[in-house]
Amino acid sequence: MTEFEQNQVDNENVSMEAAMESVQEVKVGDIVRGEVLALEDKQVIIGIEGAGVEGVVPAKELSTLPVEDISEEVKVGDVLDLVVISSIGKDKENGSYLLSKRRLDAKKVWEDIEKDYEAGKIIEAPVTSSVKGGLVVDVGVRGFVPASMIDDHFVDDFSEYVNKTLAFKIIEIEPSENRLILSHKAVVEAEKNEKKKEVLAGLHEGDVITGKVARLTDFGAFIDLGGIDGLVHVSEISHSHVGKPSDVLTVGQEVDVQVLSVDPDKERISLSIKANLPGPWSGIEEKAAAGTVLEGTVKRLTSFGAFVEIFPGVEGLVHISQISHKHIATPHEVLHEGDKVEVKVLEVHPDDHRVALSIKALEEKPEEEKVEVADTSYEMPEESTGFTMGDILGDALSDNSDEDSNE
């Protein structure tokens, strides 16, 4: 062998040794880079860089999401970061390895989620499905929202949340168990509390705002002011009497309300609807001018007369002397609460909220009373009765004496 030939052999040996030394050893758990060499039905063939060996990525290990068509995920020539799951085909030349892109992606996702959890960050993710106990969410890994954490109110139908992207607070995380618990309720409550503070800070006594009837109770109506509810007590709904709020209001109805008071510490807001409505006595001098005949309802009876409601919230007094042409000892003799009566307005005093009414002014005076009134100017002769006053009293005294003697 010539010296030249010997040098060539030596160079080839050096090149082979260098190549052998450059080939990295592949172990389970290693993160490697590989080029997509071929796409098969349910797997991808990978050439592992620097190892001189091939690996296989099953379709289920391509993505954290279900893969129906691997050609939509990768193409020949793509270079991927992969993790070595296991070694296969040890008896074959160069060996072969089972690789995963999904697990490497999931590891990165879990790291990011842990950072968000520690920072208290709110994350957004789509709801992929509903199960018996709550919602399944895709955050790059599977997240779960228990039924009690879906919203700030009871949820009967979970399906309405499916395919929606919602904001979530991370409640619990355990990557080793693939456990991720999320809450949408916590986000909703935090947003409402922030909105409450804004609304409370902007409300002042006397403000007039528009709200919606949120709830009705026997004692009043709760009005949604856009982040916080205020209460309209039943006595503040109308100038006229309201038995139940549901008699005059409906849930969802828009109403103008005036702020009566605000207590930021207790988050209480007192409101009034009637404060924005014309008072019942407004324009009463036109509606109930002297001489006007109106129909009213007897609301209260007293020893001196009857109070009759002639307009909602407006009561006038029919003095006992104006109830009947006949003499009555009390109004109860001829009137009852709830009676419908016609009255004539005698006087109206808007500033004092007083209206004087009369019932008898609309009734014809009885004939016999006219005669009695005419006869009061003279005394009827005693002989016309047939008996003298002494006779009447004497007989009465005699009767009493006989009774005493018999005793």
PDB file of C-alpha atoms in Angstrom, residues 75-220:
ATOM      1  CA  LYS A  75     -46.278  17.915   6.432  1.00  0.00           C
ATOM      2  CA  VAL A  76     -43.099  16.289   5.138  1.00  0.00           C
ATOM      3  CA  GLY A  77     -40.076  18.473   5.858  1.00  0.00           C
ATOM      4  CA  ASP A  78     -41.481  20.012   9.071  1.00  0.00           C
ATOM      5  CA  VAL A  79     -39.042  20.091  11.967  1.00  0.00           C
ATOM      6  CA  LEU A  80     -40.633  19.322  15.328  1.00  0.00           C
ATOM      7  CA  ASP A  81     -39.618  19.336  18.970  1.00  0.00           C
ATOM      8  CA  LEU A  82     -40.496  15.971  20.474  1.00  0.00           C
ATOM      9  CA  VAL A  83     -40.072  13.980  23.663  1.00  0.00           C
ATOM     10  CA  VAL A  84     -38.881  10.381  23.663  1.00  0.00           C
ATOM     11  CA  ILE A  85     -41.537   8.134  25.235  1.00  0.00           C
ATOM     12  CA  SER A  86     -39.917   4.732  24.804  1.00  0.00           C
ATOM     13  CA  SER A  87     -37.489   2.674  22.753  1.00  0.00           C
ATOM     14  CA  ILE A  88     -38.836   0.080  20.312  1.00  0.00           C
ATOM     15  CA  GLY A  89     -37.297  -2.373  17.871  1.00  0.00           C
ATOM     16  CA  LYS A  90     -34.063  -2.921  19.821  1.00  0.00           C
ATOM     17  CA  ASP A  91     -33.191  -5.881  17.605  1.00  0.00           C
ATOM     18  CA  LYS A  92     -33.242  -3.691  14.518  1.00  0.00           C
ATOM     19  CA  GLU A  93     -30.261  -1.805  13.160  1.00  0.00           C
ATOM     20  CA  ASN A  94     -30.088   1.761  14.588  1.00  0.00           C
ATOM     21  CA  GLY A  95     -33.160   0.985  16.666  1.00  0.00           C
ATOM     22  CA  SER A  96     -36.374   3.073  16.690  1.00  0.00           C
ATOM     23  CA  TYR A  97     -38.168   5.303  19.210  1.00  0.00           C
ATOM     24  CA  LEU A  98     -41.713   6.209  20.127  1.00  0.00           C
ATOM     25  CA  LEU A  99     -41.996  10.005  20.181  1.00  0.00           C
ATOM     26  CA  SER A 100     -44.637  12.535  21.267  1.00  0.00           C
ATOM     27  CA  LYS A 101     -45.335  16.119  20.349  1.00  0.00           C
ATOM     28  CA  ARG A 102     -48.527  16.234  22.429  1.00  0.00           C
ATOM     29  CA  ARG A 103     -46.777  15.582  25.720  1.00  0.00           C
ATOM     30  CA  LEU A 104     -44.160  18.224  25.069  1.00  0.00           C
ATOM     31  CA  ASP A 105     -46.871  20.743  24.148  1.00  0.00           C
ATOM     32  CA  ALA A 106     -48.856  19.779  27.249  1.00  0.00           C
ATOM     33  CA  LYS A 107     -45.803  20.222  29.453  1.00  0.00           C
ATOM     34  CA  LYS A 108     -45.334  23.731  28.100  1.00  0.00           C
ATOM     35  CA  VAL A 109     -49.052  24.445  28.615  1.00  0.00           C
ATOM     36  CA  TRP A 110     -48.924  23.225  32.214  1.00  0.00           C
ATOM     37  CA  GLU A 111     -45.911  25.449  32.868  1.00  0.00           C
ATOM     38  CA  ASP A 112     -47.769  28.458  31.483  1.00  0.00           C
ATOM     39  CA  ILE A 113     -50.905  27.611  33.470  1.00  0.00           C
ATOM     40  CA  GLU A 114     -48.888  27.322  36.673  1.00  0.00           C
ATOM     41  CA  LYS A 115     -47.445  30.773  36.051  1.00  0.00           C
ATOM     42  CA  ASP A 116     -50.949  32.173  35.467  1.00  0.00           C
ATOM     43  CA  TYR A 117     -52.195  30.455  38.627  1.00  0.00           C
ATOM     44  CA  GLU A 118     -49.411  31.903  40.758  1.00  0.00           C
ATOM     45  CA  ALA A 119     -50.022  35.355  39.295  1.00  0.00           C
ATOM     46  CA  GLY A 120     -53.801  35.099  39.862  1.00  0.00           C
ATOM     47  CA  LYS A 121     -54.352  35.699  36.168  1.00  0.00           C
ATOM     48  CA  ILE A 122     -57.748  35.221  34.509  1.00  0.00           C
ATOM     49  CA  ILE A 123     -57.552  32.994  31.422  1.00  0.00           C
ATOM     50  CA  GLU A 124     -59.923  32.559  28.472  1.00  0.00           C
ATOM     51  CA  ALA A 125     -60.729  29.239  26.856  1.00  0.00           C
ATOM     52  CA  PRO A 126     -63.496  27.584  24.814  1.00  0.00           C
ATOM     53  CA  VAL A 127     -65.986  25.181  26.366  1.00  0.00           C
ATOM     54  CA  THR A 128     -65.768  21.981  24.326  1.00  0.00           C
ATOM     55  CA  SER A 129     -68.484  19.874  25.939  1.00  0.00           C
ATOM     56  CA  SER A 130     -70.750  19.379  28.915  1.00  0.00           C
ATOM     57  CA  VAL A 131     -70.815  16.353  31.199  1.00  0.00           C
ATOM     58  CA  LYS A 132     -73.028  15.361  34.098  1.00  0.00           C
ATOM     59  CA  GLY A 133     -70.994  17.248  36.689  1.00  0.00           C
ATOM     60  CA  GLY A 134     -70.071  20.384  34.753  1.00  0.00           C
ATOM     61  CA  LEU A 135     -68.172  21.666  31.705  1.00  0.00           C
ATOM     62  CA  VAL A 136     -65.059  20.515  29.861  1.00  0.00           C
ATOM     63  CA  VAL A 137     -62.745  23.318  28.743  1.00  0.00           C
ATOM     64  CA  ASP A 138     -59.776  23.286  26.330  1.00  0.00           C
ATOM     65  CA  VAL A 139     -56.871  25.267  27.737  1.00  0.00           C
ATOM     66  CA  GLY A 140     -54.323  23.372  25.691  1.00  0.00           C
ATOM     67  CA  VAL A 141     -54.951  20.666  28.256  1.00  0.00           C
ATOM     68  CA  ARG A 142     -58.263  19.464  29.621  1.00  0.00           C
ATOM     69  CA  GLY A 143     -59.828  21.755  32.215  1.00  0.00           C
ATOM     70  CA  PHE A 144     -62.967  21.058  34.224  1.00  0.00           C
ATOM     71  CA  VAL A 145     -65.595  23.482  35.567  1.00  0.00           C
ATOM     72  CA  PRO A 146     -67.782  21.940  38.312  1.00  0.00           C
ATOM     73  CA  ALA A 147     -71.504  22.743  38.097  1.00  0.00           C
ATOM     74  CA  SER A 148     -71.303  24.925  41.213  1.00  0.00           C
ATOM     75  CA  MET A 149     -68.622  27.074  39.579  1.00  0.00           C
ATOM     76  CA  ILE A 150     -70.266  27.673  36.191  1.00  0.00           C
ATOM     77  CA  ASP A 151     -72.150  30.860  37.053  1.00  0.00           C
ATOM     78  CA  ASP A 152     -73.330  32.988  39.973  1.00  0.00           C
ATOM     79  CA  HIS A 153     -76.811  31.482  39.712  1.00  0.00           C
ATOM     80  CA  PHE A 154     -78.177  27.970  39.478  1.00  0.00           C
ATOM     81  CA  VAL A 155     -77.584  26.431  36.052  1.00  0.00           C
ATOM     82  CA  ASP A 156     -79.942  23.695  34.930  1.00  0.00           C
ATOM     83  CA  ASP A 157     -78.903  23.367  31.289  1.00  0.00           C
ATOM     84  CA  PHE A 158     -75.121  23.200  30.769  1.00  0.00           C
ATOM     85  CA  SER A 159     -75.425  22.937  26.975  1.00  0.00           C
ATOM     86  CA  GLU A 160     -75.986  26.700  26.602  1.00  0.00           C
ATOM     87  CA  TYR A 161     -72.316  27.246  27.500  1.00  0.00           C
ATOM     88  CA  VAL A 162     -70.872  24.737  24.991  1.00  0.00           C
ATOM     89  CA  ASN A 163     -68.827  26.287  22.123  1.00  0.00           C
ATOM     90  CA  LYS A 164     -68.592  29.588  23.983  1.00  0.00           C
ATOM     91  CA  THR A 165     -65.279  31.147  24.970  1.00  0.00           C
ATOM     92  CA  LEU A 166     -65.432  32.206  28.609  1.00  0.00           C
ATOM     93  CA  ALA A 167     -63.135  33.748  31.190  1.00  0.00           C
ATOM     94  CA  PHE A 168     -61.985  31.525  34.053  1.00  0.00           C
ATOM     95  CA  LYS A 169     -60.142  31.743  37.327  1.00  0.00           C
ATOM     96  CA  ILE A 170     -57.768  28.852  38.057  1.00  0.00           C
ATOM     97  CA  ILE A 171     -58.928  27.219  41.290  1.00  0.00           C
ATOM     98  CA  GLU A 172     -56.771  24.111  41.472  1.00  0.00           C
ATOM     99  CA  ILE A 173     -53.893  22.713  39.421  1.00  0.00           C
ATOM    100  CA  GLU A 174     -52.026  19.396  39.599  1.00  0.00           C
ATOM    101  CA  PRO A 175     -50.054  18.636  36.402  1.00  0.00           C
ATOM    102  CA  SER A 176     -48.906  15.193  37.568  1.00  0.00           C
ATOM    103  CA  GLU A 177     -52.558  14.119  37.728  1.00  0.00           C
ATOM    104  CA  ASN A 178     -53.686  16.190  34.740  1.00  0.00           C
ATOM    105  CA  ARG A 179     -56.029  17.957  37.159  1.00  0.00           C
ATOM    106  CA  LEU A 180     -57.143  21.493  36.336  1.00  0.00           C
ATOM    107  CA  ILE A 181     -60.200  22.988  38.073  1.00  0.00           C
ATOM    108  CA  LEU A 182     -61.575  26.273  36.740  1.00  0.00           C
ATOM    109  CA  SER A 183     -64.328  28.684  37.829  1.00  0.00           C
ATOM    110  CA  HIS A 184     -66.338  31.048  35.664  1.00  0.00           C
ATOM    111  CA  LYS A 185     -68.500  31.993  38.660  1.00  0.00           C
ATOM    112  CA  ALA A 186     -65.522  33.600  40.416  1.00  0.00           C
ATOM    113  CA  VAL A 187     -64.932  35.834  37.384  1.00  0.00           C
ATOM    114  CA  VAL A 188     -68.601  36.852  37.170  1.00  0.00           C
ATOM    115  CA  GLU A 189     -68.745  37.682  40.876  1.00  0.00           C
ATOM    116  CA  ALA A 190     -65.532  39.707  40.730  1.00  0.00           C
ATOM    117  CA  GLU A 191     -66.834  41.683  37.755  1.00  0.00           C
ATOM    118  CA  LYS A 192     -70.141  42.354  39.528  1.00  0.00           C
ATOM    119  CA  ASN A 193     -68.383  43.493  42.696  1.00  0.00           C
ATOM    120  CA  GLU A 194     -66.267  45.894  40.675  1.00  0.00           C
ATOM    121  CA  LYS A 195     -69.352  47.168  38.886  1.00  0.00           C
ATOM    122  CA  LYS A 196     -71.109  47.619  42.234  1.00  0.00           C
ATOM    123  CA  LYS A 197     -68.319  49.827  43.479  1.00  0.00           C
ATOM    124  CA  GLU A 198     -68.485  51.955  40.333  1.00  0.00           C
ATOM    125  CA  VAL A 199     -72.268  52.357  40.542  1.00  0.00           C
ATOM    126  CA  LEU A 200     -72.237  53.116  44.270  1.00  0.00           C
ATOM    127  CA  ALA A 201     -69.515  55.713  43.808  1.00  0.00           C
ATOM    128  CA  GLY A 202     -71.560  57.483  41.143  1.00  0.00           C
ATOM    129  CA  LEU A 203     -74.902  57.580  42.963  1.00  0.00           C
ATOM    130  CA  HIS A 204     -76.071  60.550  45.011  1.00  0.00           C
ATOM    131  CA  GLU A 205     -79.253  61.384  46.857  1.00  0.00           C
ATOM    132  CA  GLY A 206     -81.747  63.018  44.504  1.00  0.00           C
ATOM    133  CA  ASP A 207     -80.333  61.464  41.319  1.00  0.00           C
ATOM    134  CA  VAL A 208     -82.937  60.221  38.844  1.00  0.00           C
ATOM    135  CA  ILE A 209     -81.892  57.127  36.887  1.00  0.00           C
ATOM    136  CA  THR A 210     -83.490  54.400  34.780  1.00  0.00           C
ATOM    137  CA  GLY A 211     -83.433  50.789  35.911  1.00  0.00           C
ATOM    138  CA  LYS A 212     -85.185  47.476  35.342  1.00  0.00           C
ATOM    139  CA  VAL A 213     -87.398  45.611  37.765  1.00  0.00           C
ATOM    140  CA  ALA A 214     -85.295  42.622  38.789  1.00  0.00           C
ATOM    141  CA  ARG A 215     -87.397  41.042  41.542  1.00  0.00           C
ATOM    142  CA  LEU A 216     -90.739  41.600  43.225  1.00  0.00           C
ATOM    143  CA  THR A 217     -91.532  40.868  46.868  1.00  0.00           C
ATOM    144  CA  ASP A 218     -94.458  41.642  49.153  1.00  0.00           C
ATOM    145  CA  PHE A 219     -92.568  44.577  50.658  1.00  0.00           C
ATOM    146  CA  GLY A 220     -91.216  46.184  47.513  1.00  0.00           C
TER     147      GLY A 220
END
